[in-house]
mmCIF file of C-alpha atoms in Angstrom:
data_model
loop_
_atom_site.group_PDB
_atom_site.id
_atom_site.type_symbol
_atom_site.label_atom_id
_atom_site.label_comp_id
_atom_site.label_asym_id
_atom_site.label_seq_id
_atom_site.Cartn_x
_atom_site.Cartn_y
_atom_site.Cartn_z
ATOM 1 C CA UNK A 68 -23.306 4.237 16.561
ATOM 2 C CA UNK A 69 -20.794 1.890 17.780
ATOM 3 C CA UNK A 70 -17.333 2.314 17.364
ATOM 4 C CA UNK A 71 -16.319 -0.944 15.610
ATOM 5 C CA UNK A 72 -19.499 -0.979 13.694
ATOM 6 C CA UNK A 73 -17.968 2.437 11.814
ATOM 7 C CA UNK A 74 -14.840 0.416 11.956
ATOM 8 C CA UNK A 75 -16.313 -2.252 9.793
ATOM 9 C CA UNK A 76 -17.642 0.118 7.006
ATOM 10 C CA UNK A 77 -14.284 1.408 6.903
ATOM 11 C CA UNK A 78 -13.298 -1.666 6.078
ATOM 12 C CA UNK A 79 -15.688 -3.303 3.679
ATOM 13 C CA UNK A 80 -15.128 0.237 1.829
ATOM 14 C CA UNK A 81 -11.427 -0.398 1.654
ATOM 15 C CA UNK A 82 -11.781 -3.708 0.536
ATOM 16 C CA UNK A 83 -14.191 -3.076 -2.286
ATOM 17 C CA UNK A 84 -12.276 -0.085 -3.499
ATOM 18 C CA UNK A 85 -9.284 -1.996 -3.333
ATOM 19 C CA UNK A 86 -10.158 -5.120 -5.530
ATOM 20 C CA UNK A 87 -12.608 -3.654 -7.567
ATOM 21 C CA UNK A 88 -9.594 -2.934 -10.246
ATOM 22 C CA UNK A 89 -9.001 -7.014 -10.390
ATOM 23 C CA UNK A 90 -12.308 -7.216 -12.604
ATOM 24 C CA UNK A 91 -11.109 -4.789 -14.926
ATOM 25 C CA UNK A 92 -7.291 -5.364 -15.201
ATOM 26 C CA UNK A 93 -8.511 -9.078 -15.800
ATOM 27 C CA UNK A 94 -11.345 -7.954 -18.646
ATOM 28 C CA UNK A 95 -8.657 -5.563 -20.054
ATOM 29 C CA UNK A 96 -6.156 -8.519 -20.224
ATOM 30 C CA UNK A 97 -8.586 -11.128 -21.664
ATOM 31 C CA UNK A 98 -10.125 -8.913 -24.434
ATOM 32 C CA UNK A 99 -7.834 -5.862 -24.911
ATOM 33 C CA UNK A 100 -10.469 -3.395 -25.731
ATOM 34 C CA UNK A 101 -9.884 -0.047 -24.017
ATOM 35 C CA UNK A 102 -11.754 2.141 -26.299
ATOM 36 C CA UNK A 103 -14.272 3.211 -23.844
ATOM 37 C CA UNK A 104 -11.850 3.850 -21.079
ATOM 38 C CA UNK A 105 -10.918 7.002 -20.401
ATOM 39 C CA UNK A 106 -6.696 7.423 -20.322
ATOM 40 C CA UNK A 107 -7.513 10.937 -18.310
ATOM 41 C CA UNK A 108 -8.918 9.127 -15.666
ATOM 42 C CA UNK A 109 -6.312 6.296 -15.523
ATOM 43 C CA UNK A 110 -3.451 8.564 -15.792
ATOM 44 C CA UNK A 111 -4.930 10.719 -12.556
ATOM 45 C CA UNK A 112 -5.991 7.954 -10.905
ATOM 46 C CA UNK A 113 -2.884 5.896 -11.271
ATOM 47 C CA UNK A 114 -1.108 9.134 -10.063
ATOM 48 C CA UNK A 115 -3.349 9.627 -6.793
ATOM 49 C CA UNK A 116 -3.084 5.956 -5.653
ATOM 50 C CA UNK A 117 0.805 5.829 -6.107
ATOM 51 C CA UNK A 118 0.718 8.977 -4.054
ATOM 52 C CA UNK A 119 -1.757 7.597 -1.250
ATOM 53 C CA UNK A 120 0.951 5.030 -1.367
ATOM 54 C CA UNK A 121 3.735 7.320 -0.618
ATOM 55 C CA UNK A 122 1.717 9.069 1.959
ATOM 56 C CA UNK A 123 0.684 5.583 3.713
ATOM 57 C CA UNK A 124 4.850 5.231 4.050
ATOM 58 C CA UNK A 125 5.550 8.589 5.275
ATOM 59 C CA UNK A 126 2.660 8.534 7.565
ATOM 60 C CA UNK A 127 3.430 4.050 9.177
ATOM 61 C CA UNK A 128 -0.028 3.407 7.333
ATOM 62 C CA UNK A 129 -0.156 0.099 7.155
ATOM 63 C CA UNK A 130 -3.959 -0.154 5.575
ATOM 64 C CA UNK A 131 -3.099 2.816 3.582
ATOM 65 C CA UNK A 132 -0.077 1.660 2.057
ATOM 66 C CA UNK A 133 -1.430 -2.134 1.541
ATOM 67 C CA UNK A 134 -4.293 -0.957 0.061
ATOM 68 C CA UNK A 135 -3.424 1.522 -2.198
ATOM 69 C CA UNK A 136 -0.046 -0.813 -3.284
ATOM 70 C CA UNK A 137 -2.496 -3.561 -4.184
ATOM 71 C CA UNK A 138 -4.668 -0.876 -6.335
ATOM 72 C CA UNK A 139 -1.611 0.497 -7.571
ATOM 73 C CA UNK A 140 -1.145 -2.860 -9.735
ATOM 74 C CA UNK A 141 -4.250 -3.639 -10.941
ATOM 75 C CA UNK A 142 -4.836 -0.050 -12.346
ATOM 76 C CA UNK A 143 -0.952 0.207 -13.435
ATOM 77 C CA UNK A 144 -2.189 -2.753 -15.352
ATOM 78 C CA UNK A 145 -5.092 -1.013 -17.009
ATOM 79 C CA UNK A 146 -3.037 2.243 -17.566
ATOM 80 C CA UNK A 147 -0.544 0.197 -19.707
ATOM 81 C CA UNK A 148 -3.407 -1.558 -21.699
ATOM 82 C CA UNK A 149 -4.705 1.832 -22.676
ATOM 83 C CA UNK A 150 -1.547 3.364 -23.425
ATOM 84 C CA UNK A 151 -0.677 0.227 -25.406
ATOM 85 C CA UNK A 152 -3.171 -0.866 -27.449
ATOM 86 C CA UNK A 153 -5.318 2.817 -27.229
ATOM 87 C CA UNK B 206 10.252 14.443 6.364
ATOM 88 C CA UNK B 207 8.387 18.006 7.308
ATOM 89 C CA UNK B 208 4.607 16.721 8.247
ATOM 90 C CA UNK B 209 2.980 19.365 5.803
ATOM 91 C CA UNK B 210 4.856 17.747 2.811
ATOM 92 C CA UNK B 211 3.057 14.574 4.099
ATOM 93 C CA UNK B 212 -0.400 16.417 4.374
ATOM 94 C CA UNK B 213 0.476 17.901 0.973
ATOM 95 C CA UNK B 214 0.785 14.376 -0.617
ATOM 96 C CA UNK B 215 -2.224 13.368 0.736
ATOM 97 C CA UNK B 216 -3.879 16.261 -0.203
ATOM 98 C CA UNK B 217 -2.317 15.418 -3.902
ATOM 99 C CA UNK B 218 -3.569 11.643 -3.371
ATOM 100 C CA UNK B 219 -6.919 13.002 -2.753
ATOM 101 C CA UNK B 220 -7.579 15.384 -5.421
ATOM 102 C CA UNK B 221 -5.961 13.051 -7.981
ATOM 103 C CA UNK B 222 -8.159 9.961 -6.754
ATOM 104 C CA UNK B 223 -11.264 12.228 -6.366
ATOM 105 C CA UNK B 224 -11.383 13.854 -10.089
ATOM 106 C CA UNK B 225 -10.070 11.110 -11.997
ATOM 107 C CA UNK B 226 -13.659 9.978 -12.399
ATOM 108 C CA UNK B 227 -14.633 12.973 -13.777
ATOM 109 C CA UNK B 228 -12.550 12.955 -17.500
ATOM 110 C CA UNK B 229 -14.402 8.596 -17.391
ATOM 111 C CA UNK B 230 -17.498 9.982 -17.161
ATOM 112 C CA UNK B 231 -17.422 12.680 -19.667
ATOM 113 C CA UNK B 232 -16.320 10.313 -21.917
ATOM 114 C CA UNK B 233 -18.877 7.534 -21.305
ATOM 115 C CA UNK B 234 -21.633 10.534 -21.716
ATOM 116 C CA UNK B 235 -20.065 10.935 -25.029
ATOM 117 C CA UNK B 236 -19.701 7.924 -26.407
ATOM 118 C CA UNK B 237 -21.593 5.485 -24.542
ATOM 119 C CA UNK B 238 -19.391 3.287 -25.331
ATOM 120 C CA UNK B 239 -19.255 1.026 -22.562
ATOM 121 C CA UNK B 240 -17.812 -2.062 -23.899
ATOM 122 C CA UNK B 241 -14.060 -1.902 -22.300
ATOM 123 C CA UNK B 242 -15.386 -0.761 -18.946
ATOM 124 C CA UNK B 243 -15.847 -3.655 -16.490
ATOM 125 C CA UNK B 244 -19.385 -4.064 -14.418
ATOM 126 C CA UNK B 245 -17.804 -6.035 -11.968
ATOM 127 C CA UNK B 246 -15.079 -3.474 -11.211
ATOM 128 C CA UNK B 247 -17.805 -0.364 -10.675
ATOM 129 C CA UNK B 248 -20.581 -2.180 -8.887
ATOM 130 C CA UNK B 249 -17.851 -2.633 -6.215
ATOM 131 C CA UNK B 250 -16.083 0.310 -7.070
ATOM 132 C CA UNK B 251 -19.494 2.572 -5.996
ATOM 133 C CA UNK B 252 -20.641 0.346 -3.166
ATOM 134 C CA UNK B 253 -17.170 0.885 -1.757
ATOM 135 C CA UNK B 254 -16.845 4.601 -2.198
ATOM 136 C CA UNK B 255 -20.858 4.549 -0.839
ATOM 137 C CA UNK B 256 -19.469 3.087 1.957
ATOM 138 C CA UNK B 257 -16.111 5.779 2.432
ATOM 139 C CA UNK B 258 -18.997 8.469 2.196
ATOM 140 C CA UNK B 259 -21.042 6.641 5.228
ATOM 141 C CA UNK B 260 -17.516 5.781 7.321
ATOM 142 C CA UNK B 261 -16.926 9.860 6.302
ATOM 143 C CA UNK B 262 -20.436 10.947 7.714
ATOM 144 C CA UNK B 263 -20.374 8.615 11.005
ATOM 145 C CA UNK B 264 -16.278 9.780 11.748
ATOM 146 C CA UNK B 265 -17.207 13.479 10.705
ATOM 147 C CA UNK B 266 -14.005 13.498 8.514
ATOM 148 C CA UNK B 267 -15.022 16.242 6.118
ATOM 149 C CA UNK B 268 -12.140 15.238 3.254
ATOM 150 C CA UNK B 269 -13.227 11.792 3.295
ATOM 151 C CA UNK B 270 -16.954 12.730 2.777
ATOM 152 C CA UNK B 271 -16.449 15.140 0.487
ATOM 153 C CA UNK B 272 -13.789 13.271 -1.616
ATOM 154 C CA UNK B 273 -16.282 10.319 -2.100
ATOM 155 C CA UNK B 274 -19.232 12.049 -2.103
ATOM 156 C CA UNK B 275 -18.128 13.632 -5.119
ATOM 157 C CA UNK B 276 -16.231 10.313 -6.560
ATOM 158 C CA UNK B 277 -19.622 8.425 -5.538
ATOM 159 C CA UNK B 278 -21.432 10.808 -8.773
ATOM 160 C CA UNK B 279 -19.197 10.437 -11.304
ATOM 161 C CA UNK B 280 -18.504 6.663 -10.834
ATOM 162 C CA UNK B 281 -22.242 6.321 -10.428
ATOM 163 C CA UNK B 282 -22.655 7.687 -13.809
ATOM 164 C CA UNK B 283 -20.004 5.376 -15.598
ATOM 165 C CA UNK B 284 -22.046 2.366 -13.809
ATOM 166 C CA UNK B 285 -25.328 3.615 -14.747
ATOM 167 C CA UNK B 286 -24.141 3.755 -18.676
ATOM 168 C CA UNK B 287 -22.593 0.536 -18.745
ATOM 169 C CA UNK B 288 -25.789 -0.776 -17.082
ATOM 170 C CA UNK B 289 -28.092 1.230 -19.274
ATOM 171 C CA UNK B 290 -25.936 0.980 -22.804
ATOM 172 C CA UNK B 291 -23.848 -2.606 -21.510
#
């Protein structure tokens, strides 16, 4: 397959994984219900991406660092909901 | 910095990242509760980490298949529940 062809599925895959926590730090905001989120999950999660963003500045990742800083937020966001207002 | 404490961090980044869906999906088997958890964020969330797998496969980068292969179950549960129970 060509090249930039994998390219681009690299980089629709970073973009959706990378704003798909605006939908939810923006539900969380507007209605405050976190019931059914799991704090496990955001506590790991939060924890990985802040790490892929340490490892995107050690390694001159550019993509790796934007995209994981940019996730970092929006699930940082969620995160404090939960712990917040359970 | 020593490049295995770089690899290590990724490594770290990775495992965190990759099981963090796990403890969300347990919890939406449980509960079904579904009502926090935003559709927007894991229809893009899965199509994204659908597409990591594929960019995995087609670069033969075993962590990056593997990580999102198994991500791409557990997230696929928490969107099937909140499709399924809303």
């Amino acid at each position: 397959m060509h090249p930039q062809i994998v390219v681009a599925i690299g980089l629709v895959a970073a973009f959706c994984t990378t704003v798909s926590f605006i939908p939810q730090a923006v539900k969380t905001i507007r209605t405050r219900n976190t019931s059914g989120i799991s704090l496990g999950m955001y506590v790991l999660f939060t924890t990985g991406t802040l790490f892929w963003f340490i490892y995107g500045l050690l390694s001159h990742s550019l993509p790796v660092t934007l995209a994981n800083g940019i996730t970092l937020i929006f699930a940082g966001i969620v995160l404090f909901y939960k712990i917040r207002y359970h």
